[in-house]
Amino acid sequence: KQLDATEDLIALLLAVSRNNLWKVDIMVTMVSMWIVCSTFVTSSMSLNVSVGGEMMFASPYDHTSWKDCGDCSKAKGPSWIWMDITVVTGFGALMLIVMTAFLLWRHGYLRS
């Protein structure tokens, strides 16, 4: 009788460990999915935006604001528009990761 109880306990512990691995897998997949989506949005939106070298816009590396570039022919890095797109989509991806994790937790998928 005690042997059956020990087997049941071991089976239960293994099931809990398996469920915890599924939770980690869900979180890693979710984070990867949102990072890929934000990278796709960033690359799609910045296809026609100057990213350096060829541009005639002010950039963060010129120590000028994005409205007043002075001599715009001496820009050295990515444009302010490209930086804005990158930062906004990165922040959006972070918010989507947090929101999705909260919703999964709220529906009980990430609870112990």
Tab-separated table of C-alpha atoms in Angstrom:
chain	number	residue	atom	x	y	z
A	1	LYS	CA	0.000	0.000	0.000
A	2	GLN	CA	2.805	2.408	0.852
A	3	LEU	CA	4.576	1.506	-2.395
A	4	ASP	CA	1.488	2.549	-4.394
A	5	ALA	CA	1.314	5.817	-2.480
A	6	THR	CA	4.990	6.502	-3.224
A	7	GLU	CA	4.448	5.761	-6.917
A	8	ASP	CA	1.468	8.126	-6.985
A	9	LEU	CA	3.512	10.830	-5.258
A	10	ILE	CA	6.378	10.455	-7.736
A	11	ALA	CA	3.915	10.554	-10.660
A	12	LEU	CA	2.368	13.717	-9.222
A	13	LEU	CA	5.777	15.372	-8.782
A	14	LEU	CA	6.722	14.487	-12.350
A	15	ALA	CA	3.439	15.927	-13.622
A	16	VAL	CA	4.081	19.180	-11.735
A	17	SER	CA	7.589	19.380	-13.189
A	18	ARG	CA	6.224	18.758	-16.681
A	19	ASN	CA	3.621	21.509	-16.226
A	20	ASN	CA	6.304	23.938	-15.057
A	21	LEU	CA	8.338	23.148	-18.178
A	22	TRP	CA	5.262	23.859	-20.299
A	23	LYS	CA	4.894	27.247	-18.586
A	24	VAL	CA	8.493	28.133	-19.391
A	25	ASP	CA	7.983	26.972	-22.978
A	26	ILE	CA	4.852	29.116	-23.313
A	27	MET	CA	6.652	32.195	-21.960
A	28	VAL	CA	9.706	31.765	-24.202
A	29	THR	CA	7.507	31.210	-27.256
A	30	MET	CA	5.366	34.239	-26.418
A	31	VAL	CA	8.370	36.527	-25.960
A	32	SER	CA	9.932	35.254	-29.184
A	33	MET	CA	6.708	35.780	-31.094
A	34	TRP	CA	6.312	39.406	-29.991
A	35	ILE	CA	9.978	40.193	-30.641
A	36	VAL	CA	9.666	38.757	-34.154
A	37	CYS	CA	6.469	40.740	-34.758
A	38	SER	CA	8.055	43.990	-33.572
A	39	THR	CA	11.147	43.347	-35.687
A	40	PHE	CA	8.911	42.786	-38.705
A	41	VAL	CA	7.029	46.029	-38.054
A	42	THR	CA	10.266	47.957	-37.556
A	43	SER	CA	11.823	46.623	-40.730
A	44	SER	CA	8.648	47.150	-42.758
A	45	MET	CA	8.162	50.718	-41.573
A	46	SER	CA	11.776	51.722	-42.025
A	47	LEU	CA	12.314	50.324	-45.515
A	48	ASN	CA	12.203	53.790	-47.065
A	49	VAL	CA	13.663	55.691	-44.120
A	50	SER	CA	17.248	56.875	-44.220
A	51	VAL	CA	19.415	54.888	-41.857
A	52	GLY	CA	22.763	56.594	-42.260
A	53	GLY	CA	25.446	57.436	-44.774
A	54	GLU	CA	23.148	58.325	-47.649
A	55	MET	CA	20.813	60.529	-45.646
A	56	MET	CA	20.390	64.264	-45.600
A	57	PHE	CA	18.668	64.466	-42.226
A	58	ALA	CA	19.879	65.249	-38.747
A	59	SER	CA	20.593	62.320	-36.505
A	60	PRO	CA	21.147	61.674	-32.797
A	61	TYR	CA	24.885	61.357	-33.464
A	62	ASP	CA	25.096	64.921	-34.807
A	63	HIS	CA	24.069	66.387	-31.425
A	64	THR	CA	21.249	68.274	-33.110
A	65	SER	CA	17.528	68.132	-32.619
A	66	TRP	CA	15.463	66.470	-35.272
A	67	LYS	CA	13.877	69.805	-36.212
A	68	ASP	CA	17.044	71.859	-36.604
A	69	CYS	CA	19.785	70.015	-38.422
A	70	GLY	CA	21.913	72.970	-39.489
A	71	ASP	CA	24.134	71.558	-42.238
A	72	CYS	CA	22.207	68.388	-43.038
A	73	SER	CA	24.809	67.137	-45.500
A	74	LYS	CA	27.133	66.079	-42.664
A	75	ALA	CA	24.857	63.615	-40.915
A	76	LYS	CA	26.709	60.636	-39.446
A	77	GLY	CA	24.226	58.052	-38.283
A	78	PRO	CA	20.657	56.840	-38.319
A	79	SER	CA	17.954	59.451	-38.746
A	80	TRP	CA	15.652	60.535	-35.941
A	81	ILE	CA	12.729	58.972	-37.790
A	82	TRP	CA	14.450	55.575	-37.785
A	83	MET	CA	15.250	55.950	-34.080
A	84	ASP	CA	11.618	56.860	-33.336
A	85	ILE	CA	10.299	53.833	-35.217
A	86	THR	CA	12.750	51.509	-33.488
A	87	VAL	CA	12.060	52.817	-29.981
A	88	VAL	CA	8.279	52.885	-30.394
A	89	THR	CA	8.055	49.347	-31.780
A	90	GLY	CA	10.438	48.077	-29.092
A	91	PHE	CA	8.263	49.660	-26.406
A	92	GLY	CA	5.176	48.238	-28.101
A	93	ALA	CA	6.701	44.752	-28.091
A	94	LEU	CA	7.509	45.076	-24.384
A	95	MET	CA	3.928	46.130	-23.627
A	96	LEU	CA	2.553	43.227	-25.689
A	97	ILE	CA	4.788	40.786	-23.805
A	98	VAL	CA	3.593	42.126	-20.437
A	99	MET	CA	-0.061	42.189	-21.517
A	100	THR	CA	0.038	38.661	-22.936
A	101	ALA	CA	1.789	37.316	-19.828
A	102	PHE	CA	-0.846	38.979	-17.644
A	103	LEU	CA	-3.699	37.529	-19.697
A	104	LEU	CA	-2.158	34.046	-19.612
A	105	TRP	CA	-1.709	34.353	-15.853
A	106	ARG	CA	-5.249	35.670	-15.406
A	107	HIS	CA	-6.711	32.701	-17.279
A	108	GLY	CA	-4.654	30.300	-15.151
A	109	TYR	CA	-2.101	29.100	-17.690
A	110	LEU	CA	0.885	30.439	-15.760
A	111	ARG	CA	-0.305	29.751	-12.232
A	112	SER	CA	1.181	27.006	-10.110
